[in-house]
DNA sequence: TTGTACGCGTTATCAA
DNA sequence: TTGATAACGCGTACAA
């Protein structure tokens, strides 16, 4: 079943058939109707390989997911897939380990798959600085800001991590907390972690709160297990604190568990705040206080921007999506 | 950069270059070495479209994921991707809504993408009975048993849902429980739900436990929210129970939350058991008792079987993977 | 062992 | 508006 058969069936030439199938002008309504009808009846499927070989262009968009244990990305991928499904493009998703170089990997995948664009879910600017030069198709970095990076083909849509985590700390300070520890990411390797840390520090400075980055900060991976371990370590070190901020909900959940295992109650003994706003957080015990990211907006804007750029209808841009601090049950006023 | 360029560079013909690149016999070591070296130096990438057009065969494997909110599938996809990464095949993942017809969708995707095989994550036998006939490539149904289905190209690897959920109930009975409710799936539409229900009933019969399927069973979707709602409904109905079995961990977590919101303690007032063994369950408060599936085994065997069948080295088969009941903190002996 | 040449299913160019 | 035909890059018979 090729356009040749279709041509034979309808009496037109392959040229006309091709034009009809692709909605090109210069084909009579009679011809178009007849051909489309025949195609439909015969269940004709255009051969993508032949098309792409001829046109020297694929139809695929790459999604590179960095750090698979962060459930936020799971939600994002789902949203992205839904947006893309309504377009002519197709999606290829690749999950990378948290400490792989996502840009190097993307370069390699671009050579191999020749996609029209790529969506990076997470990433760190150092990798972009050194390796992104090899990529010349439109890309967008999701959940990280790339406005400081000197690439004309790299957009970004992200939450303002500094403001968001500053707000988180502010909220806890407003509750009367002054003794903080942070379960964060590795700031030498994750921009997100660095920015969220920076947001915390701003709040601390603004409120004259003492914070020792060597003693009160643990930089680990974004997972339940690491959140748990980091909290254990903080506890073992003998630091005294009434508030714990975890820069991801998964870590916060691990942290709460560790606190419990050490006989500490949440929020009575220590308040815990997470980051991301996973649905799960509404069902945990206690319900997780968190700063929520706008997952759907993040996803939709990312694919809109990417497609605009792929289709040459726009330049690269850097957008910020809203966040909100949700005070649920894992935080409370100091002393009750 | 095509094999033509490579031919020009090395002085050999495109035929020899092609043979060298594909590890065919009848090419001298000299030629092979020289060509491979040149390819490497020039960063040569074979044009997949041309290759597939010529060979009339793609290299892709389809993964159809049914019910996106079930986090078990997230873990599975990750595992599957890792297995496939080490092969010559490429993966295309599609997430479907829980109540879409996964087989109809697969048929359509097969026409479009012409994959070599497909992996179904979840699915129901009714859809297979009516629509699977259209598919003639090797497939494997993961997490559901397909041994009763009359298709020579459909394998399956699954947990023995009947035994597994019987074991779950048995374990709670051994703890002294006799008043059960179940937060399950829709048995008219989900085989998994039907089987797990069946397992429960067997245990109930064996232990002469009274269970009213109309009053003590809620059939809903596999999500936190639905687990929560179902439990609310059970509670509102005034049923008295000391044990709740949720046929998925996500539902169990929703259920625990609902119990708490009604002033009931877990496990003191009611014991809760989940199903799946998500990592998350080790960090919740209380830690979730659950029957764990062997995710890695499920994933590995599925792709092994699929690839065997794709390469014609095996027939279709139906395997069962081990499960284990983990008693953590959400269950306890009745009255203490 | 190597080279030549055809064809896979499309799209696009050019003539009609 | 249509039809004929040349590419696209590769694999593979067949010939050498």
XYZ file of C-alpha atoms (C1' of nucleotides) in Angstrom:
704
model
C 0.000 0.000 0.000
C 1.997 2.942 -1.314
C 1.077 6.126 -3.092
C 1.719 4.201 -6.265
C -1.177 1.878 -5.514
C -3.256 4.876 -4.647
C -2.335 6.412 -7.975
C -3.316 3.267 -9.813
C -6.587 3.006 -7.915
C -7.608 6.573 -8.631
C -6.152 6.997 -12.072
C -4.052 9.957 -11.037
C -0.286 10.108 -10.968
C 1.836 9.734 -7.859
C 2.633 13.413 -8.033
C -0.976 14.400 -7.719
C -1.558 11.847 -5.017
C 1.348 13.179 -3.006
C 0.126 16.728 -3.394
C -3.376 15.797 -2.362
C -2.164 13.914 0.690
C -0.050 16.849 1.801
C -2.709 19.487 1.270
C -0.707 21.232 -1.359
C -2.349 23.790 -3.590
C -2.769 23.208 -7.313
C -4.836 20.090 -7.024
C -8.476 20.057 -8.085
C -11.155 19.428 -5.559
C -12.270 16.433 -7.572
C -8.838 14.878 -7.414
C -8.307 15.677 -3.776
C -11.636 14.219 -2.691
C -11.211 11.091 -4.706
C -7.681 10.479 -3.483
C -8.426 11.168 0.159
C -11.419 8.898 0.003
C -9.421 6.098 -1.563
C -6.640 6.547 0.978
C -9.160 6.317 3.745
C -10.868 3.258 2.343
C -7.629 1.401 1.791
C -6.268 2.415 5.161
C -3.298 4.002 3.482
C -0.369 4.960 5.706
C 2.345 7.182 4.424
C 5.838 5.760 4.739
C 7.586 7.991 7.195
C 11.047 6.753 6.331
C 10.661 7.552 2.673
C 9.211 10.933 3.458
C 11.929 11.836 5.888
C 14.647 10.482 3.658
C 13.434 12.685 0.866
C 12.855 15.744 3.006
C 16.003 15.331 4.998
C 14.096 16.127 8.155
C 12.504 14.068 10.857
C 9.449 14.942 12.861
C 10.720 14.051 16.261
C 11.274 16.002 19.411
C 13.661 14.743 22.035
C 13.002 14.876 25.750
C 16.000 14.397 27.981
C 15.021 13.748 31.580
C 17.723 14.201 34.135
C 17.312 12.540 37.487
C 14.684 9.881 37.174
C 13.799 9.612 40.833
C 12.381 13.096 40.936
C 8.701 12.481 40.496
C 8.110 16.011 39.379
C 9.628 15.046 36.056
C 7.217 12.168 35.728
C 4.338 14.586 35.908
C 6.051 16.892 33.478
C 6.662 14.180 30.902
C 3.032 13.228 31.040
C 1.913 16.794 30.493
C 4.373 17.281 27.671
C 3.246 14.139 25.941
C -0.327 15.364 26.100
C 0.555 18.675 24.485
C 2.628 17.092 21.766
C 0.019 14.469 20.978
C -2.137 17.125 19.369
C 0.578 18.162 16.965
C 2.295 16.576 14.019
C 5.413 15.923 16.048
C 6.467 12.767 17.785
C 8.239 12.396 21.074
C 11.299 10.447 22.136
C 11.947 10.383 25.854
C 15.304 9.501 27.395
C 15.885 9.114 31.095
C 19.362 9.901 32.354
C 20.993 9.324 35.639
C 21.248 12.366 37.854
C 24.987 12.625 37.367
C 25.266 12.004 33.666
C 26.142 14.927 31.431
C 22.793 15.605 29.811
C 24.190 17.894 27.139
C 26.862 15.504 25.912
C 24.203 12.857 25.755
C 21.861 15.131 23.864
C 24.560 15.940 21.331
C 24.999 12.268 20.666
C 21.245 11.687 20.437
C 20.899 14.601 18.034
C 23.451 13.084 15.708
C 21.666 9.804 15.872
C 18.002 10.817 15.799
C 18.229 14.179 14.077
C 15.308 15.610 16.016
C 13.827 19.019 15.316
C 14.242 20.190 18.865
C 14.967 19.065 22.369
C 13.398 19.591 25.742
C 15.730 19.312 28.718
C 14.016 18.439 31.986
C 16.584 19.591 34.465
C 20.192 20.245 33.664
C 23.116 22.271 34.838
C 24.577 25.312 33.218
C 28.133 24.099 33.375
C 27.342 21.273 31.007
C 25.595 23.711 28.726
C 28.492 26.118 28.734
C 30.980 23.511 27.676
C 29.001 21.291 25.347
C 25.882 23.006 24.087
C 27.740 24.707 21.267
C 27.503 21.501 19.271
C 23.720 21.725 19.151
C 22.152 24.036 16.627
C 18.468 23.164 16.806
C 15.935 24.868 19.066
C 16.011 23.657 22.648
C 14.283 24.567 25.831
C 15.506 23.983 29.309
C 12.596 23.212 31.600
C 12.678 24.013 35.344
C 15.998 25.825 34.981
C 16.706 29.341 33.895
C 19.015 29.731 30.916
C 18.779 33.467 30.376
C 22.405 33.921 31.378
C 23.624 31.425 28.853
C 24.870 32.860 25.556
C 22.937 30.635 23.176
C 20.476 31.952 20.661
C 18.794 28.575 20.275
C 18.265 27.813 23.939
C 15.073 28.967 25.634
C 14.000 28.219 29.158
C 10.923 28.143 31.300
C 11.337 27.776 34.992
C 10.162 28.669 38.429
C 12.052 31.496 40.077
C 13.945 29.212 42.413
C 15.484 31.994 44.440
C 12.205 33.747 45.136
C 10.341 30.507 45.656
C 12.663 29.129 48.266
C 13.028 32.536 49.871
C 9.245 32.527 50.225
C 9.379 29.083 51.760
C 11.829 30.200 54.405
C 9.997 33.487 54.903
C 6.848 31.515 55.602
C 8.570 29.449 58.238
C 10.204 32.495 59.772
C 6.769 34.066 59.991
C 5.824 31.023 62.008
C 8.558 31.940 64.445
C 11.309 29.567 63.336
C 14.920 30.666 63.566
C 16.817 27.392 63.707
C 16.996 25.879 60.266
C 18.606 23.026 58.474
C 18.365 22.383 54.766
C 18.259 19.132 52.897
C 19.357 20.305 49.514
C 21.042 19.122 46.371
C 24.679 19.203 45.434
C 25.288 22.891 44.754
C 28.479 22.255 42.846
C 26.589 20.312 40.272
C 22.983 21.436 40.306
C 21.983 24.999 39.498
C 18.569 24.423 40.948
C 20.159 23.531 44.249
C 22.418 26.525 44.145
C 19.559 28.922 43.473
C 17.299 27.465 46.102
C 20.145 27.707 48.542
C 20.664 31.316 47.565
C 16.971 32.038 48.171
C 17.241 30.588 51.644
C 20.293 32.650 52.436
C 18.541 35.814 51.394
C 15.767 35.144 53.793
C 18.223 34.256 56.527
C 20.131 37.485 56.020
C 16.991 39.524 55.880
C 15.937 38.089 59.201
C 19.346 37.942 60.814
C 19.194 34.221 61.150
C 22.374 32.299 61.792
C 23.024 29.496 59.367
C 26.215 27.515 58.983
C 26.397 26.108 55.516
C 28.875 23.464 56.566
C 26.878 22.166 59.470
C 23.312 22.970 58.562
C 23.260 21.980 54.910
C 23.337 18.557 53.339
C 23.758 18.323 49.583
C 22.453 15.051 48.239
C 20.410 13.540 45.440
C 16.725 14.064 44.822
C 15.271 10.879 46.248
C 13.418 9.523 49.261
C 16.471 7.635 50.373
C 18.820 10.574 50.166
C 16.386 12.816 51.983
C 16.274 10.228 54.696
C 20.029 9.798 54.940
C 20.750 13.494 54.902
C 18.356 14.077 57.752
C 19.879 11.261 59.752
C 23.247 12.865 59.324
C 21.994 16.264 60.390
C 20.413 14.702 63.452
C 23.499 12.697 64.359
C 25.647 15.795 64.141
C 23.732 17.139 67.101
C 22.487 20.286 65.382
C 19.436 21.728 67.019
C 16.716 22.972 64.724
C 12.993 23.531 64.656
C 12.633 23.815 60.919
C 13.806 21.712 58.022
C 13.539 22.775 54.416
C 13.947 20.101 51.770
C 14.371 21.370 48.240
C 12.219 18.584 46.791
C 9.096 16.877 48.067
C 10.619 13.441 47.735
C 13.435 14.498 50.010
C 10.978 16.060 52.439
C 9.126 12.777 52.727
C 12.354 10.955 53.430
C 13.208 13.636 55.957
C 9.930 13.316 57.816
C 10.485 9.598 58.078
C 13.967 10.102 59.474
C 12.684 12.607 62.003
C 10.048 10.146 63.153
C 12.572 7.369 63.399
C 14.474 9.551 65.809
C 11.469 10.171 67.967
C 10.797 13.653 66.664
C 7.276 14.715 65.783
C 6.367 16.711 62.693
C 5.304 19.460 62.989
C 5.291 19.634 66.811
C 9.043 19.228 67.215
C 10.189 20.267 63.796
C 8.410 21.847 60.900
C 9.164 20.483 57.438
C 8.660 22.224 54.130
C 9.147 20.630 50.736
C 9.412 21.922 47.200
C 7.545 20.920 44.031
C 3.946 20.417 45.067
C 3.544 16.782 44.103
C -0.021 15.440 44.368
C 1.312 12.901 46.835
C 1.952 15.668 49.332
C -1.774 16.099 49.905
C -2.042 12.539 51.172
C 0.986 12.003 53.325
C 0.820 12.020 57.099
C 1.226 14.811 57.916
C 0.177 16.536 54.710
C 3.237 18.151 53.290
C 3.705 21.904 53.347
C 5.498 22.807 50.167
C 6.129 25.399 47.533
C 4.268 24.253 44.486
C 5.433 24.650 40.914
C 2.976 25.132 38.085
C 3.583 21.829 36.339
C 1.011 22.230 33.586
C 2.139 25.736 32.757
C 5.752 24.656 32.767
C 4.923 21.868 30.325
C 2.647 23.822 28.041
C 4.826 26.873 27.692
C 7.864 24.723 27.062
C 6.352 22.912 24.137
C 4.740 26.072 22.790
C 8.048 27.877 22.789
C 9.883 24.925 21.327
C 7.434 24.496 18.486
C 7.388 28.204 17.747
C 11.116 28.084 17.377
C 11.102 24.910 15.339
C 8.644 26.466 12.949
C 10.652 29.649 12.808
C 7.834 31.716 14.201
C 9.673 32.981 17.234
C 12.969 33.717 18.863
C 14.302 32.084 21.957
C 12.843 33.325 25.204
C 13.146 32.890 28.907
C 10.026 32.673 30.969
C 9.216 32.268 34.583
C 6.154 30.433 35.855
C 4.290 31.114 39.085
C 4.771 29.302 42.364
C 2.823 29.243 45.611
C 3.605 28.298 49.180
C 1.117 25.772 50.519
C 1.008 25.508 54.253
C -0.480 22.179 55.040
C 0.255 20.078 58.084
C 3.996 19.621 58.237
C 4.667 23.152 59.404
C 3.363 25.038 62.405
C 3.967 28.031 64.618
C 6.937 27.633 66.846
C 5.952 26.346 70.222
C 2.580 25.251 69.077
C 28.425 12.625 5.376
C 27.101 9.504 3.662
C 28.603 6.169 2.786
C 29.427 7.722 -0.526
C 31.774 10.175 1.134
C 33.221 7.358 3.130
C 33.784 5.449 -0.085
C 35.505 8.402 -1.683
C 37.679 8.945 1.401
C 38.831 5.373 1.560
C 38.979 4.546 -2.099
C 36.574 1.649 -1.714
C 33.135 1.411 -3.231
C 29.914 2.071 -1.383
C 29.188 -1.630 -1.473
C 32.301 -2.462 0.461
C 31.720 0.385 2.841
C 28.210 -0.783 3.549
C 29.389 -4.325 4.129
C 32.145 -3.207 6.426
C 29.793 -1.041 8.435
C 27.353 -3.893 8.866
C 29.917 -6.494 9.811
C 29.197 -8.590 6.779
C 31.576 -11.339 5.741
C 33.518 -11.119 2.505
C 35.359 -7.952 3.292
C 39.097 -7.923 3.864
C 40.478 -6.966 7.208
C 42.407 -4.166 5.557
C 39.269 -2.699 4.073
C 37.231 -3.121 7.221
C 39.810 -1.472 9.434
C 40.350 1.402 7.105
C 36.659 2.053 6.642
C 35.781 1.778 10.314
C 38.607 4.102 11.185
C 37.513 6.652 8.624
C 33.911 6.409 9.802
C 35.028 7.008 13.324
C 37.240 9.939 12.445
C 34.607 11.647 10.364
C 31.919 10.990 12.926
C 29.901 9.145 10.361
C 26.285 8.430 11.239
C 24.278 6.017 9.208
C 21.003 7.407 7.886
C 18.345 5.453 9.658
C 15.574 6.468 7.308
C 17.409 5.257 4.262
C 18.350 2.034 5.973
C 14.855 1.332 7.163
C 13.324 2.318 3.883
C 15.570 -0.096 2.104
C 15.155 -2.904 4.581
C 11.471 -2.334 5.080
C 11.873 -2.727 8.802
C 12.227 -0.329 11.666
C 14.161 -0.884 14.827
C 11.607 0.376 17.279
C 9.769 -1.209 20.137
C 6.545 0.288 21.377
C 5.626 0.612 25.031
C 1.985 1.272 25.769
C 1.424 2.364 29.353
C -2.097 2.159 30.617
C -3.075 4.193 33.641
C -0.475 6.845 34.119
C -1.148 7.562 37.757
C 0.023 4.161 38.839
C 3.574 4.808 39.865
C 4.483 1.187 39.491
C 4.489 1.730 35.753
C 6.893 4.601 36.120
C 9.377 2.288 37.737
C 8.760 -0.320 35.095
C 9.319 2.040 32.206
C 12.601 3.091 33.714
C 13.739 -0.495 34.081
C 12.641 -1.354 30.580
C 14.455 1.568 29.106
C 17.615 0.476 30.855
C 17.383 -3.029 29.417
C 16.656 -1.820 25.921
C 19.432 0.744 25.987
C 21.979 -2.031 25.720
C 20.472 -3.420 22.550
C 20.164 -2.221 19.004
C 16.494 -1.397 19.482
C 14.900 1.924 20.250
C 11.958 2.630 22.458
C 8.781 4.630 21.947
C 6.653 5.109 25.036
C 2.988 6.094 24.947
C 0.963 6.892 28.028
C -2.757 6.161 27.841
C -5.573 7.091 30.079
C -6.796 4.327 32.352
C -10.009 3.920 30.421
C -8.737 4.084 26.869
C -8.692 0.916 24.811
C -4.997 0.119 24.804
C -5.240 -2.497 22.083
C -7.106 -0.314 19.611
C -4.540 2.346 20.249
C -1.696 -0.081 19.741
C -3.141 -1.239 16.443
C -3.168 2.314 15.232
C 0.364 2.945 16.486
C 1.584 -0.214 14.793
C 0.259 0.952 11.458
C 1.905 4.270 11.959
C 5.243 3.344 13.500
C 5.672 -0.197 12.244
C 7.487 -1.328 15.367
C 9.039 -4.757 15.739
C 7.167 -5.512 18.909
C 5.102 -3.984 21.648
C 5.144 -4.083 25.413
C 1.804 -3.506 27.119
C 2.056 -2.188 30.663
C -1.331 -3.117 32.002
C -4.334 -3.948 29.901
C -7.532 -5.887 30.001
C -8.283 -9.143 28.296
C -11.564 -8.002 26.830
C -9.793 -5.463 24.697
C -7.338 -8.098 23.627
C -10.055 -10.567 22.729
C -11.813 -8.155 20.450
C -8.990 -6.186 18.895
C -5.667 -7.965 19.224
C -6.258 -10.023 16.096
C -5.136 -7.065 14.014
C -1.644 -7.209 15.478
C 0.773 -9.764 14.093
C 4.079 -8.782 15.667
C 5.423 -10.165 18.951
C 3.907 -8.538 22.009
C 4.148 -9.038 25.720
C 1.631 -8.062 28.294
C 3.380 -6.964 31.470
C 1.754 -7.321 34.904
C -1.189 -9.236 33.444
C -1.493 -12.884 32.584
C -2.386 -13.668 28.983
C -2.053 -17.434 29.034
C -5.787 -17.862 28.519
C -5.781 -15.692 25.436
C -5.594 -17.542 22.103
C -2.815 -15.564 20.485
C 0.426 -17.115 19.362
C 2.205 -13.759 19.315
C 1.202 -12.564 22.757
C 3.381 -13.437 25.724
C 2.956 -12.264 29.270
C 4.897 -11.865 32.452
C 3.013 -11.065 35.586
C 2.665 -11.513 39.280
C 0.190 -14.164 40.361
C -2.417 -11.675 41.433
C -4.720 -14.245 42.975
C -2.050 -15.814 45.138
C -0.470 -12.502 45.975
C -3.628 -10.895 47.255
C -4.684 -14.082 48.968
C -1.369 -13.939 50.792
C -2.024 -10.355 51.736
C -5.371 -11.221 53.285
C -3.962 -14.365 54.857
C -1.323 -12.260 56.524
C -3.912 -9.951 57.994
C -6.086 -12.833 59.072
C -3.072 -14.282 60.833
C -2.955 -11.009 62.692
C -6.448 -11.693 63.920
C -8.467 -9.560 61.533
C -11.898 -10.699 60.410
C -13.618 -7.472 59.407
C -12.367 -6.380 56.029
C -13.039 -3.780 53.424
C -11.301 -3.573 50.081
C -10.372 -0.559 48.037
C -10.054 -2.152 44.658
C -10.264 -1.387 40.991
C -13.211 -1.647 38.678
C -13.608 -5.406 38.237
C -15.714 -5.081 35.131
C -12.887 -3.396 33.338
C -9.633 -4.421 34.960
C -8.469 -8.021 35.036
C -5.945 -7.205 37.676
C -8.703 -5.964 39.920
C -10.811 -9.023 39.266
C -7.981 -11.394 40.100
C -6.943 -9.590 43.215
C -10.545 -9.616 44.329
C -10.703 -13.320 43.635
C -7.611 -13.882 45.757
C -9.211 -12.047 48.625
C -12.380 -14.089 48.361
C -10.425 -17.303 48.500
C -8.842 -16.290 51.715
C -12.177 -15.147 53.107
C -13.806 -18.469 52.253
C -10.928 -20.431 53.630
C -11.248 -18.603 56.906
C -15.031 -18.353 56.963
C -14.919 -14.615 56.896
C -18.043 -12.709 55.988
C -17.600 -10.229 53.193
C -20.302 -8.374 51.335
C -19.042 -7.393 47.957
C -21.663 -4.699 47.612
C -20.980 -3.022 50.895
C -17.369 -3.832 51.594
C -15.830 -3.279 48.190
C -15.171 -0.048 46.334
C -14.033 -0.278 42.731
C -12.219 2.861 41.660
C -9.188 4.075 39.767
C -5.583 3.566 40.762
C -4.738 6.938 42.256
C -4.221 8.674 45.583
C -7.417 10.618 45.150
C -9.562 7.608 44.345
C -8.131 5.650 47.235
C -9.055 8.533 49.448
C -12.571 8.907 48.111
C -13.312 5.205 48.220
C -12.289 5.010 51.838
C -14.420 8.008 52.719
C -17.365 6.285 51.154
C -16.737 3.070 53.023
C -16.483 5.001 56.251
C -19.612 7.011 55.598
C -21.564 3.860 54.901
C -21.047 2.933 58.513
C -19.319 -0.369 57.834
C -17.206 -1.530 60.717
C -13.829 -2.968 59.866
C -10.407 -3.435 61.347
C -8.564 -4.158 58.139
C -8.415 -2.410 54.792
C -6.748 -3.888 51.746
C -5.989 -1.538 48.870
C -4.975 -3.228 45.647
C -2.359 -0.584 44.878
C 0.026 1.342 47.099
C -1.147 4.673 45.774
C -4.671 3.816 46.847
C -3.442 2.611 50.212
C -1.779 5.932 50.838
C -4.975 7.754 49.964
C -6.843 5.370 52.225
C -4.589 5.981 55.193
C -5.096 9.675 54.775
C -8.867 9.263 54.708
C -8.779 7.115 57.813
C -6.769 9.738 59.634
C -9.104 12.481 58.512
C -11.878 10.541 60.203
C -9.996 10.267 63.439
C -8.958 6.658 62.926
C -5.407 5.585 63.663
C -3.378 3.278 61.453
C -2.606 0.604 62.472
C -4.128 0.862 65.952
C -7.709 1.232 64.783
C -7.401 -0.208 61.332
C -4.646 -2.097 59.592
C -3.909 -1.152 55.990
C -2.151 -3.255 53.394
C -1.197 -2.066 49.929
C -0.035 -3.770 46.760
C 2.992 -3.105 44.535
C 5.855 -2.399 46.870
C 6.704 1.117 45.729
C 9.885 2.554 47.251
C 7.746 5.331 48.650
C 6.070 2.859 50.984
C 9.227 2.594 53.056
C 9.074 6.281 53.890
C 5.435 6.996 54.575
C 4.062 7.403 58.075
C 3.281 4.720 58.974
C 5.504 2.675 56.678
C 3.238 0.825 54.343
C 2.692 -2.900 54.642
C 2.321 -4.203 51.142
C 2.741 -7.110 48.797
C 5.694 -6.282 46.650
C 6.082 -7.121 43.006
C 9.466 -7.889 41.483
C 9.705 -4.833 39.272
C 13.168 -5.483 37.878
C 12.373 -9.094 37.079
C 9.107 -8.100 35.490
C 10.932 -5.604 33.300
C 13.886 -7.768 32.387
C 11.957 -10.895 31.529
C 9.508 -8.891 29.472
C 12.123 -7.402 27.239
C 14.062 -10.657 27.041
C 11.006 -12.527 25.898
C 10.011 -9.816 23.484
C 13.418 -9.666 21.871
C 13.659 -13.439 21.642
C 10.404 -13.438 19.769
C 11.344 -10.534 17.559
C 14.521 -12.315 16.583
C 12.674 -15.540 15.989
C 14.625 -17.351 18.655
C 11.664 -18.278 20.804
C 7.968 -18.895 21.010
C 5.518 -16.960 23.069
C 5.483 -17.768 26.760
C 3.704 -16.896 29.941
C 5.723 -16.372 33.054
C 5.003 -15.507 36.607
C 7.327 -13.468 38.795
C 7.708 -13.721 42.552
C 5.972 -11.532 45.105
C 6.447 -11.069 48.829
C 4.314 -9.727 51.638
C 6.111 -7.018 53.572
C 4.710 -6.310 56.984
C 5.834 -2.867 57.892
C 3.994 -0.455 60.117
C 0.523 -0.077 58.705
C -0.644 -3.471 59.905
C -0.707 -4.962 63.362
C -2.228 -7.697 65.470
C -5.830 -7.107 66.269
C -6.255 -5.392 69.581
C -2.654 -4.700 70.011
C 37.174 -9.793 -2.204
C 35.256 -5.913 -4.554
C 32.410 -2.879 -7.620
C 28.049 -1.638 -10.147
C 23.537 -0.667 -10.292
C 18.840 -1.040 -8.966
C 15.039 -0.024 -5.971
C 12.812 1.020 -1.360
C 8.385 5.242 -1.073
C 8.418 9.880 -1.078
C 8.696 14.807 -2.474
C 9.893 18.324 -5.618
C 11.143 20.171 -10.057
C 10.032 20.835 -14.488
C 7.250 20.402 -18.600
C 3.079 19.852 -20.515
C -4.056 21.318 -12.788
C -1.460 17.359 -13.857
C 2.291 13.863 -15.076
C 7.005 12.202 -15.556
C 11.185 11.784 -13.353
C 15.183 12.676 -10.530
C 16.800 12.550 -6.247
C 17.258 11.182 -0.885
C 21.029 7.219 1.457
C 21.288 2.768 1.923
C 21.583 -2.560 1.202
C 22.156 -6.208 -1.814
C 21.975 -9.087 -5.945
C 24.917 -9.878 -9.515
C 28.939 -9.509 -12.063
C 33.726 -9.231 -12.119
